[in-house]
Backbone as XML, in Angstrom:
<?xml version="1.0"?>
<chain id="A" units="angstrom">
  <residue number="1" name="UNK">
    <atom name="N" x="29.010" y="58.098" z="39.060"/>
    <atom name="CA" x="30.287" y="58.274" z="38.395"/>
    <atom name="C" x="30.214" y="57.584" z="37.025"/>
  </residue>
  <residue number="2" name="UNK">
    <atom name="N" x="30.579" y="58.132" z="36.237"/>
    <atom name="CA" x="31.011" y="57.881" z="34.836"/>
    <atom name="C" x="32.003" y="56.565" z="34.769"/>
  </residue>
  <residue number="3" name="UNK">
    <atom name="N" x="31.226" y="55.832" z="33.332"/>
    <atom name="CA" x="32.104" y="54.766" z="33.001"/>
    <atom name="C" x="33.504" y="55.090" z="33.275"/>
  </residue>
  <residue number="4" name="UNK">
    <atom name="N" x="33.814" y="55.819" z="32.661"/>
    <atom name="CA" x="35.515" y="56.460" z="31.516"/>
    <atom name="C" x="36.012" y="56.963" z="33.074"/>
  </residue>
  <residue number="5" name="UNK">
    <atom name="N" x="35.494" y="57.721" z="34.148"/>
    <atom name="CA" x="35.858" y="58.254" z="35.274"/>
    <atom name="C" x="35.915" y="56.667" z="35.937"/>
  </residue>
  <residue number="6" name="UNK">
    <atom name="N" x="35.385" y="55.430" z="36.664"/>
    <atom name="CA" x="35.621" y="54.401" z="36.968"/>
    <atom name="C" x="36.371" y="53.345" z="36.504"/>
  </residue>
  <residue number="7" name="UNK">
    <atom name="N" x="36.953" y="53.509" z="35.396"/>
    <atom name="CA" x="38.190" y="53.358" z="34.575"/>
    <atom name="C" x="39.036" y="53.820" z="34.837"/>
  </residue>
  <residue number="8" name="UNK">
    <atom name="N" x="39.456" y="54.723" z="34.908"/>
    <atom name="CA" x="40.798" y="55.330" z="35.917"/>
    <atom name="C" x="40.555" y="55.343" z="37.060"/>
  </residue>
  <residue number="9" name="UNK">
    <atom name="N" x="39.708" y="55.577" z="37.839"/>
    <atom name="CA" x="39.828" y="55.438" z="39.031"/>
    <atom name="C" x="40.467" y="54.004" z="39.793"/>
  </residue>
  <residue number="10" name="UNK">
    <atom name="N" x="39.741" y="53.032" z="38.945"/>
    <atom name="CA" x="40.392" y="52.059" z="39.080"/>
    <atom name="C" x="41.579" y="51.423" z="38.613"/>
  </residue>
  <residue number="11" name="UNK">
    <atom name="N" x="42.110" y="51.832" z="37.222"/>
    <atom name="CA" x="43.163" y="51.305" z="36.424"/>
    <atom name="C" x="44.016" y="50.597" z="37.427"/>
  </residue>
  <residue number="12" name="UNK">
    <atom name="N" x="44.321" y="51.000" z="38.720"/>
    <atom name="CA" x="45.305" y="49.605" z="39.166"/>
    <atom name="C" x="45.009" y="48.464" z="39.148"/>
  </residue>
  <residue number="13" name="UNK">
    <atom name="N" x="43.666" y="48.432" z="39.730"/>
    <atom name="CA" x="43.048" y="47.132" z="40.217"/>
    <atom name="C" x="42.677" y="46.047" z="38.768"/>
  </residue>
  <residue number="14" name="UNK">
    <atom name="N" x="43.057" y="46.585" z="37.542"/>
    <atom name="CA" x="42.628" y="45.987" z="36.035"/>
    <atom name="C" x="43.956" y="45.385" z="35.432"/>
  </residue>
  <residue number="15" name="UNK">
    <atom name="N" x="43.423" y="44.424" z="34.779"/>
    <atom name="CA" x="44.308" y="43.705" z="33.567"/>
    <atom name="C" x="44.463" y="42.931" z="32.745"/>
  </residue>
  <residue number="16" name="UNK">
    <atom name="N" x="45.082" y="42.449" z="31.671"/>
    <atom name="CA" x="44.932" y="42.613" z="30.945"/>
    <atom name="C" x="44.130" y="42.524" z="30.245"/>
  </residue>
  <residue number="17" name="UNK">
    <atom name="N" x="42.971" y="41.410" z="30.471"/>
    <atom name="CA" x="41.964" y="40.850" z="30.490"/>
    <atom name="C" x="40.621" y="42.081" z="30.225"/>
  </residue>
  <residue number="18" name="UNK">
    <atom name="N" x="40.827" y="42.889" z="31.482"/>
    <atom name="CA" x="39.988" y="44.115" z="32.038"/>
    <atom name="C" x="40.351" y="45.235" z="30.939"/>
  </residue>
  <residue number="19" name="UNK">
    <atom name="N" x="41.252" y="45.131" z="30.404"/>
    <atom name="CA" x="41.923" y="46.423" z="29.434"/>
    <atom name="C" x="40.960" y="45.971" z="28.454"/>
  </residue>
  <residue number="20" name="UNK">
    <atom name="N" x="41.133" y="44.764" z="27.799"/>
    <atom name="CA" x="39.978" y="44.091" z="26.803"/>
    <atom name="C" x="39.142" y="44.507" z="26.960"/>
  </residue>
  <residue number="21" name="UNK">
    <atom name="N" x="38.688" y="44.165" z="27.988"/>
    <atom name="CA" x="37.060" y="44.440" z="27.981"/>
    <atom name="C" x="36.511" y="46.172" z="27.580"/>
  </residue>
  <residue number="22" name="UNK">
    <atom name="N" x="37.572" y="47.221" z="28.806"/>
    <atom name="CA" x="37.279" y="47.922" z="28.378"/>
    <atom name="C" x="37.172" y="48.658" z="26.861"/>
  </residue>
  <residue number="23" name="UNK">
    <atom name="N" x="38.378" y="47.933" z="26.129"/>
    <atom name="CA" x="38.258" y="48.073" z="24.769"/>
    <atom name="C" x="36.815" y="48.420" z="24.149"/>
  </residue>
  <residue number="24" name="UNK">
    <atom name="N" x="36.436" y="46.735" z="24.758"/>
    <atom name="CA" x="35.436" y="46.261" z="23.695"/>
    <atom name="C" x="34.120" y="47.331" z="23.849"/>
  </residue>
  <residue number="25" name="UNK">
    <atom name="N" x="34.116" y="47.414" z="25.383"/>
    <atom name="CA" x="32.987" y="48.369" z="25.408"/>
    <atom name="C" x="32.929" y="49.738" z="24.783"/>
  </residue>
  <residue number="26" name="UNK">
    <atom name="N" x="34.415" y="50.374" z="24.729"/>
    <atom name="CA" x="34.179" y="51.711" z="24.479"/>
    <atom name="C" x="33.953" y="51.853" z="23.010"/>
  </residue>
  <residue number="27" name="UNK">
    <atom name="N" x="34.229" y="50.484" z="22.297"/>
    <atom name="CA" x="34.126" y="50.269" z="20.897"/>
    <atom name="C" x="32.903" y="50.013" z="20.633"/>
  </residue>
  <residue number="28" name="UNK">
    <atom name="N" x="31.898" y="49.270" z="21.680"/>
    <atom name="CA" x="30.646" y="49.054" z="21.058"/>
    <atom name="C" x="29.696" y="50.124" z="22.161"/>
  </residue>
  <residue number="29" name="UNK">
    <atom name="N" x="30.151" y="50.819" z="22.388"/>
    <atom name="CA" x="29.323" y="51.774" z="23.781"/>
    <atom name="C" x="28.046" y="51.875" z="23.107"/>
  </residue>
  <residue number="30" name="UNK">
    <atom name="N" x="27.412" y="52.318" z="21.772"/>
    <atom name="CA" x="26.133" y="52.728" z="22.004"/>
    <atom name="C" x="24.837" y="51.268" z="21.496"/>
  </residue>
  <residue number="31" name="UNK">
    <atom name="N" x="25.433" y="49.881" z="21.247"/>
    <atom name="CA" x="25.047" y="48.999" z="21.470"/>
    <atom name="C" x="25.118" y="48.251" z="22.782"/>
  </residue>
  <residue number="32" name="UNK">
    <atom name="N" x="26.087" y="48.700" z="23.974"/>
    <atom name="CA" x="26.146" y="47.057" z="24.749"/>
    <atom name="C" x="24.912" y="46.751" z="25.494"/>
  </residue>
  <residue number="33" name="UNK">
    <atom name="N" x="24.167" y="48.259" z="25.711"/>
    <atom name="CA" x="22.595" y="47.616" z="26.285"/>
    <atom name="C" x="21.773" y="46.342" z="25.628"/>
  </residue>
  <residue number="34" name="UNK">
    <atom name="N" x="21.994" y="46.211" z="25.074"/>
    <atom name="CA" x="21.622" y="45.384" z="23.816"/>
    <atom name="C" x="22.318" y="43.605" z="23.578"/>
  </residue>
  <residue number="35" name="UNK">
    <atom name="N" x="23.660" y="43.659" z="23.878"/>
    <atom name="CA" x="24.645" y="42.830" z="24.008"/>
    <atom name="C" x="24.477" y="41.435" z="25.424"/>
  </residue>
  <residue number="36" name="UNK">
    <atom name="N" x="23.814" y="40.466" z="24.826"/>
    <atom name="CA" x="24.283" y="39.637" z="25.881"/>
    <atom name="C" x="25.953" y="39.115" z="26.493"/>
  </residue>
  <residue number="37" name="UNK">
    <atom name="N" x="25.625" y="38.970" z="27.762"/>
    <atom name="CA" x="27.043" y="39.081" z="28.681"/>
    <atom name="C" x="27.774" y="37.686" z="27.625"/>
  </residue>
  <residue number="38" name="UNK">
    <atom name="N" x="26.975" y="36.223" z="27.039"/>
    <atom name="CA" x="26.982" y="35.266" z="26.905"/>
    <atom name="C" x="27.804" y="36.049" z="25.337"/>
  </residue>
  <residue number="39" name="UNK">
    <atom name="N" x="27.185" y="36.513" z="24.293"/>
    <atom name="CA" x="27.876" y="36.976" z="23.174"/>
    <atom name="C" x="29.130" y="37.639" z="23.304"/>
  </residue>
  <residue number="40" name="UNK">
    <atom name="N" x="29.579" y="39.087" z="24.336"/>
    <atom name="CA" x="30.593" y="39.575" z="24.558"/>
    <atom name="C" x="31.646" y="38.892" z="25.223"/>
  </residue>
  <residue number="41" name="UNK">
    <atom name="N" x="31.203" y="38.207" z="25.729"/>
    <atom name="CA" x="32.563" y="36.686" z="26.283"/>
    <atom name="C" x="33.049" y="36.062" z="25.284"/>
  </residue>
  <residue number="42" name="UNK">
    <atom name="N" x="31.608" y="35.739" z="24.301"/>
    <atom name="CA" x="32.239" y="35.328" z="23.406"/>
    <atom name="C" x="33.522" y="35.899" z="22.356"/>
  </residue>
  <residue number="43" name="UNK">
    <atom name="N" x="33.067" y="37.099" z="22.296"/>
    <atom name="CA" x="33.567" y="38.028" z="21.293"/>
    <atom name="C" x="35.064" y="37.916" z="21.927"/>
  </residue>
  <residue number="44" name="UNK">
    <atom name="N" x="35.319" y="38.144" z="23.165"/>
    <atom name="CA" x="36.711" y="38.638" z="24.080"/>
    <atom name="C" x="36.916" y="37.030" z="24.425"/>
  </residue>
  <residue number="45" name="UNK">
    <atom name="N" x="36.352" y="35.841" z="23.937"/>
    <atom name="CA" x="37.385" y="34.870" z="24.194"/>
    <atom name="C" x="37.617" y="34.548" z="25.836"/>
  </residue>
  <residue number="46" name="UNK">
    <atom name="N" x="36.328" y="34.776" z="26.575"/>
    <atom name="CA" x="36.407" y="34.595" z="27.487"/>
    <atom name="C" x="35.126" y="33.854" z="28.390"/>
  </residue>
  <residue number="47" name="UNK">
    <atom name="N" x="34.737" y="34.237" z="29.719"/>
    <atom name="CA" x="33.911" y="33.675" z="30.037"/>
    <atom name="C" x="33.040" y="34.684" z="30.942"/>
  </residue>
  <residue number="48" name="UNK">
    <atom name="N" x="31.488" y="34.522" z="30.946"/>
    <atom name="CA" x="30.937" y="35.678" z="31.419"/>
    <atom name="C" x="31.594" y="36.122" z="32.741"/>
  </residue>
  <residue number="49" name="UNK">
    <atom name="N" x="31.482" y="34.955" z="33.597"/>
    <atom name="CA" x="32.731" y="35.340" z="34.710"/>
    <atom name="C" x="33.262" y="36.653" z="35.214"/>
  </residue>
  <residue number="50" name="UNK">
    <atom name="N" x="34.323" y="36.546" z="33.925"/>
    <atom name="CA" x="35.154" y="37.646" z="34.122"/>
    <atom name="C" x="34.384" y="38.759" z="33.762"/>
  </residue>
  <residue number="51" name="UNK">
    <atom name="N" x="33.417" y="38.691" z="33.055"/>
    <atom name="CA" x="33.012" y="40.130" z="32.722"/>
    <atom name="C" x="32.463" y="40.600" z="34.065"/>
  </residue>
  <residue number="52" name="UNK">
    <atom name="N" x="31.584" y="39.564" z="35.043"/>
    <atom name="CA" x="30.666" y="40.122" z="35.738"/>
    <atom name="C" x="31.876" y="40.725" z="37.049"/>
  </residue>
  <residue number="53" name="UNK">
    <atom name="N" x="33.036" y="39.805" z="37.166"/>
    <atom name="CA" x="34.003" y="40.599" z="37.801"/>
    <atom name="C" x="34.678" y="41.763" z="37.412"/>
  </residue>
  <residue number="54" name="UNK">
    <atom name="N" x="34.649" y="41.937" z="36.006"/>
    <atom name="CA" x="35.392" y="42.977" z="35.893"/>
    <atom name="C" x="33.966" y="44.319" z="36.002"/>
  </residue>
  <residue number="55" name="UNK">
    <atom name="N" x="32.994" y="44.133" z="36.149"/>
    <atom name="CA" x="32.083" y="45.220" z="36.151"/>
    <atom name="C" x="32.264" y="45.402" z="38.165"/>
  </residue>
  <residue number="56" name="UNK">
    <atom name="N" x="32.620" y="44.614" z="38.971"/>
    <atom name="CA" x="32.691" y="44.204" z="40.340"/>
    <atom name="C" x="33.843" y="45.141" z="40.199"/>
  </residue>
  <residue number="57" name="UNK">
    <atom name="N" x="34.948" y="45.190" z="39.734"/>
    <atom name="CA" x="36.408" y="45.767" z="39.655"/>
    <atom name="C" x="35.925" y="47.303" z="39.864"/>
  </residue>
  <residue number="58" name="UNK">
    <atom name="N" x="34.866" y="47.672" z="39.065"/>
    <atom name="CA" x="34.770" y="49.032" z="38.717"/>
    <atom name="C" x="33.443" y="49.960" z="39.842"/>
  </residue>
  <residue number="59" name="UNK">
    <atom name="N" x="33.159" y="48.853" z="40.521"/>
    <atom name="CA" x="32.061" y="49.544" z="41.714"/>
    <atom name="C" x="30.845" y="49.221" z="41.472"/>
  </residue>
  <residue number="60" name="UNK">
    <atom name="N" x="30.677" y="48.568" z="40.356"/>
    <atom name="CA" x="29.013" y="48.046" z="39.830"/>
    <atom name="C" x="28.299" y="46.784" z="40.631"/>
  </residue>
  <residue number="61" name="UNK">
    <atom name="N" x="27.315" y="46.362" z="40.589"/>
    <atom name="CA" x="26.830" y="45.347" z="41.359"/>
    <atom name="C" x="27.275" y="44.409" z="40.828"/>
  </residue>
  <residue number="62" name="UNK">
    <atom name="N" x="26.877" y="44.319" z="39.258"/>
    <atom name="CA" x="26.814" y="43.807" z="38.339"/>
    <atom name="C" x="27.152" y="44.239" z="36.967"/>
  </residue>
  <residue number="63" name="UNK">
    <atom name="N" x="27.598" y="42.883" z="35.995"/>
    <atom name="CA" x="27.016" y="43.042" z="34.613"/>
    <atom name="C" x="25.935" y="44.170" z="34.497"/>
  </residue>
  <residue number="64" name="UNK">
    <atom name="N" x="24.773" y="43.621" z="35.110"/>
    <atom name="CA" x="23.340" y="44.134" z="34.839"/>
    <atom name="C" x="23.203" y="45.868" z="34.662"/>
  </residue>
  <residue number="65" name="UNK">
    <atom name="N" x="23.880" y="46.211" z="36.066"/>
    <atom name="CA" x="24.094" y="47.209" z="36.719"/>
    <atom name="C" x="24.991" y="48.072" z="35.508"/>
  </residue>
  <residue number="66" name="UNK">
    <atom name="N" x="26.006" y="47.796" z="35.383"/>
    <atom name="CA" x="27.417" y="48.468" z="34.102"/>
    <atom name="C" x="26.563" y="48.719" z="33.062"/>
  </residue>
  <residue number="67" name="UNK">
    <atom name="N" x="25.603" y="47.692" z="32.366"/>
    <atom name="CA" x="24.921" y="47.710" z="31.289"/>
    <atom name="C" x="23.931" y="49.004" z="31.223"/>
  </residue>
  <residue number="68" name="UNK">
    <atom name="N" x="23.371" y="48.727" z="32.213"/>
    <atom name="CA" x="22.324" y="49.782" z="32.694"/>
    <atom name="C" x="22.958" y="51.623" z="33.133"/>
  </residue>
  <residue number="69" name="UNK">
    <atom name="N" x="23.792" y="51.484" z="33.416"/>
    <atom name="CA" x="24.555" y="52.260" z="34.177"/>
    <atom name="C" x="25.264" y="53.428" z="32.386"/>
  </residue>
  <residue number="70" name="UNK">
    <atom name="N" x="25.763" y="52.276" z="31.650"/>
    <atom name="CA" x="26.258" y="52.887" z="30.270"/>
    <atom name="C" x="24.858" y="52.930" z="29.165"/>
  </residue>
  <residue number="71" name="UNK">
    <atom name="N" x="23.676" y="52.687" z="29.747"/>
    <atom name="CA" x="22.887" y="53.061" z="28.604"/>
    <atom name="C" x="22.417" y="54.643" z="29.490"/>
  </residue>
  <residue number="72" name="UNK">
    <atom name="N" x="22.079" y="54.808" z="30.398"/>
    <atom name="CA" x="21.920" y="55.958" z="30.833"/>
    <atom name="C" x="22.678" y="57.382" z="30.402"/>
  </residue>
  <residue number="73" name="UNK">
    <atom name="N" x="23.966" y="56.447" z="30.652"/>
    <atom name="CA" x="25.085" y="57.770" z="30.010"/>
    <atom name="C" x="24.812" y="58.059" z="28.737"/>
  </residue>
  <residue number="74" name="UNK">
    <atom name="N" x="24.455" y="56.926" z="27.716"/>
    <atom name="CA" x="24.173" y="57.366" z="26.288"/>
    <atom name="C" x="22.912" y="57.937" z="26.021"/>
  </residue>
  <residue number="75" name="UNK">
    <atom name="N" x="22.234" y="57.676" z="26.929"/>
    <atom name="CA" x="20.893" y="58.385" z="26.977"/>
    <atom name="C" x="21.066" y="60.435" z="27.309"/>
  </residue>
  <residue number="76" name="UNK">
    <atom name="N" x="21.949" y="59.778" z="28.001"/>
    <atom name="CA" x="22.087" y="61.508" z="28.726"/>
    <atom name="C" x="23.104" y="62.235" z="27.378"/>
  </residue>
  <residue number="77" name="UNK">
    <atom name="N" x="23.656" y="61.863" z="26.579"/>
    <atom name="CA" x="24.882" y="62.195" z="25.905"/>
    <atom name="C" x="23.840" y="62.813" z="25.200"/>
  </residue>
  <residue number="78" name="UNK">
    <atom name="N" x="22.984" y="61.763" z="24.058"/>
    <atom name="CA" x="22.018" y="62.022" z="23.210"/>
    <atom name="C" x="21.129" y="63.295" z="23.569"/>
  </residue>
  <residue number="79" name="UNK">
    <atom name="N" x="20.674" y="63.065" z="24.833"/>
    <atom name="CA" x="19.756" y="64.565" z="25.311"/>
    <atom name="C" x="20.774" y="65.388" z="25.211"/>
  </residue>
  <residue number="80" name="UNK">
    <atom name="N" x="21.951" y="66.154" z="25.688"/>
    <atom name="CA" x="22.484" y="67.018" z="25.822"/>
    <atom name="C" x="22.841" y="67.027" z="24.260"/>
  </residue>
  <residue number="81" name="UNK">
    <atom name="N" x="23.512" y="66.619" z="23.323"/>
    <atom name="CA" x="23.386" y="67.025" z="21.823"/>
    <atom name="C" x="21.764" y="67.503" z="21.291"/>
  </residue>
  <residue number="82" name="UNK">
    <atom name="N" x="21.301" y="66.358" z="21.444"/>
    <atom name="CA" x="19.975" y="67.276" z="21.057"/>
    <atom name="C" x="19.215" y="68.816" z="21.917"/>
  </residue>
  <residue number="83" name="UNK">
    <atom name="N" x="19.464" y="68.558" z="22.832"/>
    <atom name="CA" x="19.358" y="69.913" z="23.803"/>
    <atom name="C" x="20.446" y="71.020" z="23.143"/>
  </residue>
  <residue number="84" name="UNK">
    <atom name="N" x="21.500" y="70.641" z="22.722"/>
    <atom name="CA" x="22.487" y="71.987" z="22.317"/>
    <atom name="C" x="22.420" y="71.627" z="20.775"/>
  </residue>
  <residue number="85" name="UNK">
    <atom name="N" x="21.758" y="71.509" z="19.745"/>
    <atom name="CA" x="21.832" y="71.604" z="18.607"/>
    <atom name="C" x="19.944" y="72.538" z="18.805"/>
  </residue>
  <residue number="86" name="UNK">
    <atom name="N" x="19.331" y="72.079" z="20.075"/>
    <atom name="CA" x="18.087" y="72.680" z="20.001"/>
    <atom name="C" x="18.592" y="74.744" z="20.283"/>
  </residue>
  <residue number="87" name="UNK">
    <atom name="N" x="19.183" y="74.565" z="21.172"/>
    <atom name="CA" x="19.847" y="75.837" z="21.908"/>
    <atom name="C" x="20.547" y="76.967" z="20.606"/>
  </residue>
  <residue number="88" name="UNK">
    <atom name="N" x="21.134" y="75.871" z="19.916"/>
    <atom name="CA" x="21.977" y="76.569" z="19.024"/>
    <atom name="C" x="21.207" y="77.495" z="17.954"/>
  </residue>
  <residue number="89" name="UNK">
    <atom name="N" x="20.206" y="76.283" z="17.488"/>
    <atom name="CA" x="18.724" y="76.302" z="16.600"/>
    <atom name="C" x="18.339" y="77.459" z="17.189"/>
  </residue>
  <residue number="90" name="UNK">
    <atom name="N" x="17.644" y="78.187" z="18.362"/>
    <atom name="CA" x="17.070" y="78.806" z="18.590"/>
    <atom name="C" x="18.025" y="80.586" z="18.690"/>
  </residue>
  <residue number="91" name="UNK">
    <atom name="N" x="19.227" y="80.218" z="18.748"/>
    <atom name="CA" x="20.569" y="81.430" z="18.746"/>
    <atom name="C" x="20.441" y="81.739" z="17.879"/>
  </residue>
  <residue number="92" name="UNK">
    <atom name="N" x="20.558" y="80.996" z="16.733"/>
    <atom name="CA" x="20.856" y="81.260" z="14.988"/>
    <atom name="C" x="19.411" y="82.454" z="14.926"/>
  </residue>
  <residue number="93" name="UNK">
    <atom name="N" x="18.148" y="81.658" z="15.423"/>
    <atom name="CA" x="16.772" y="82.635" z="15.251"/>
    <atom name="C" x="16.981" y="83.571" z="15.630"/>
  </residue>
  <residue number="94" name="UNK">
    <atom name="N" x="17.154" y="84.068" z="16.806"/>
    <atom name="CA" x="17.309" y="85.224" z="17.810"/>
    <atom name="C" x="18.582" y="86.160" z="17.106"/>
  </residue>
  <residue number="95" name="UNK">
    <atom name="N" x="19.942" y="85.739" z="16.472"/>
    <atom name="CA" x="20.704" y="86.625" z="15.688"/>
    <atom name="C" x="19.889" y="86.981" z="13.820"/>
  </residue>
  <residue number="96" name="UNK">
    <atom name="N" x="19.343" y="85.971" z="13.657"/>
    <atom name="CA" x="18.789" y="86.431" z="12.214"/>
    <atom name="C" x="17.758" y="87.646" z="12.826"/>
  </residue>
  <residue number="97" name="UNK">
    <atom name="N" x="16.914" y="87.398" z="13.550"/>
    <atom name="CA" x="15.959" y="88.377" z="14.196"/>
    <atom name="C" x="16.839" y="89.646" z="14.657"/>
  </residue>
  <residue number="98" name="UNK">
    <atom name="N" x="17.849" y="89.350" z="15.393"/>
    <atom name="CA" x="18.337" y="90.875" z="15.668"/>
    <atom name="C" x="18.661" y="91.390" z="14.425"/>
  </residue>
  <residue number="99" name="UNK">
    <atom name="N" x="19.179" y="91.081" z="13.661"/>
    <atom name="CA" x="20.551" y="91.582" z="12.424"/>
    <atom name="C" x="19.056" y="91.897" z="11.387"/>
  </residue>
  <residue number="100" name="UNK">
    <atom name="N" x="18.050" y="91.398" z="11.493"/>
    <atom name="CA" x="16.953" y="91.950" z="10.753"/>
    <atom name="C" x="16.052" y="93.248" z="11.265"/>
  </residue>
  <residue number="101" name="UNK">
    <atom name="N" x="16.394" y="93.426" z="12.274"/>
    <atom name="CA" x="15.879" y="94.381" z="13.353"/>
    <atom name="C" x="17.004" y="95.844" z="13.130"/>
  </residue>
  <residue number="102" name="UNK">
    <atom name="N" x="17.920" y="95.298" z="13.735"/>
    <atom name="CA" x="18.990" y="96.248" z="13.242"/>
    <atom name="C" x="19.128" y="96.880" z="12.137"/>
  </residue>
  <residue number="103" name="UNK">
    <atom name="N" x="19.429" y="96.185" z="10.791"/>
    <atom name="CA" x="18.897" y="96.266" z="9.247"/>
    <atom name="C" x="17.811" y="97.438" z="9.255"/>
  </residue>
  <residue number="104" name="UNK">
    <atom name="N" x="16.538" y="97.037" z="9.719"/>
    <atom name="CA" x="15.341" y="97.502" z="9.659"/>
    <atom name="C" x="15.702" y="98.997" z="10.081"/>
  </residue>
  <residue number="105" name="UNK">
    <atom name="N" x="16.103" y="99.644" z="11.272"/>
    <atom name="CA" x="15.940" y="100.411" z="12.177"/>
    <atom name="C" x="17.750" y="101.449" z="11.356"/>
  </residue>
  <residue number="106" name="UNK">
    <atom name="N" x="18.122" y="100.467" z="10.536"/>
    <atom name="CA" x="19.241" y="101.340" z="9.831"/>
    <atom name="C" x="18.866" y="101.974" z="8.422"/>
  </residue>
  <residue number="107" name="UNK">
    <atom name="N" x="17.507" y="101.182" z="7.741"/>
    <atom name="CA" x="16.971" y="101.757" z="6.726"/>
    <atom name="C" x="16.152" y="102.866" z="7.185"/>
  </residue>
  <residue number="108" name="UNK">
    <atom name="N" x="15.247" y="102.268" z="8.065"/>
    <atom name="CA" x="14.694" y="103.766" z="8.959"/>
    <atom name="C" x="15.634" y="105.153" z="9.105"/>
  </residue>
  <residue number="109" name="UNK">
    <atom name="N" x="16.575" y="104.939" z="9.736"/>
    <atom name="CA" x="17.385" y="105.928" z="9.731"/>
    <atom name="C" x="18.203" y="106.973" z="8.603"/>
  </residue>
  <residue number="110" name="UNK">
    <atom name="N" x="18.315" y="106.167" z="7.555"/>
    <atom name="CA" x="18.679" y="106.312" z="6.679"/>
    <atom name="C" x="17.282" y="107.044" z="5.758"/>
  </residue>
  <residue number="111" name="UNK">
    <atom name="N" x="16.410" y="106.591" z="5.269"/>
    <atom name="CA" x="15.022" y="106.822" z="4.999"/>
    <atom name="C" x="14.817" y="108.250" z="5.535"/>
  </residue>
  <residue number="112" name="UNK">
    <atom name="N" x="14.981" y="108.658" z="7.295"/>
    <atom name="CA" x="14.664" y="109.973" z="7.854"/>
    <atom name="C" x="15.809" y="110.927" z="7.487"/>
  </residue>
  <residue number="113" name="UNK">
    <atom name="N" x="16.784" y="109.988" z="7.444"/>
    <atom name="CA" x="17.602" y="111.255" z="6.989"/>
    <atom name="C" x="17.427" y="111.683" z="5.261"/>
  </residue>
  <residue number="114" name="UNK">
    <atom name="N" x="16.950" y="110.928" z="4.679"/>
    <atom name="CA" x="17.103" y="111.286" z="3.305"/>
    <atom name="C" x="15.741" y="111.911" z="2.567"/>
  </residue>
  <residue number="115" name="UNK">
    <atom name="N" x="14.999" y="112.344" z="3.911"/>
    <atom name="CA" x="13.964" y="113.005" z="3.625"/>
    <atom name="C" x="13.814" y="114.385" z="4.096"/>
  </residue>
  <residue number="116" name="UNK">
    <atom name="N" x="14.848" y="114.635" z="5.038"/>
    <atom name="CA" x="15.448" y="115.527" z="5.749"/>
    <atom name="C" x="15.967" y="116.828" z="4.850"/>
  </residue>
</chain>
């Protein structure tokens, strides 16, 4: 399950504290792999503690686990853009190729008839 989906799922069980956090993450999502638990406490004015509970709040083992868990998703985000800008890339070819084909096969036609 998805960060953003374990976020609502849970929203009762969170507060205000937990709202923070989620803030902070969705604000720094494609760094927090990166982010010690010790710096982002800092940042939120708090204590790792709560972070490692509030990742507990949301079904994770851990900190470790959430961290790991949201670099995957950005991993997967990144493939699927690059997978559909690849997809798209290859559409654009396949319509220049038809519409040049077509073109082609309309001068032909044109050509037989005007020899006709």
């Amino acid at each position: 399950m998805r960060f953003d989906e374990r976020v609502r799922l849970y929203a009762d069980k969170l507060n205000d504290t937990d709202d923070q956090i989620v803030d902070y993450i969705i604000k720094h999502r494609e760094e927090i792999a990166d982010i010690p638990i010790q710096k982002m406490a800092e940042a939120l004015y708090t204590v790792p503690n709560t972070i490692v509970r509030f990742a507990k709040k949301l079904g994770y083992k851990g900190f470790a686990e959430l961290k790991a868990a949201l670099a995957l998703e950005q991993r997967d985000e990144t493939a699927i853009k690059a997978d559909g800008k690849t997809v798209i890339e290859k559409t654009k070819k396949l319509i220049d190729e038809q519409l040049i084909d077509e073109a082609e096969r309309s001068a032909n036609r044109t050509h037989c008839r005007s020899k006709a």
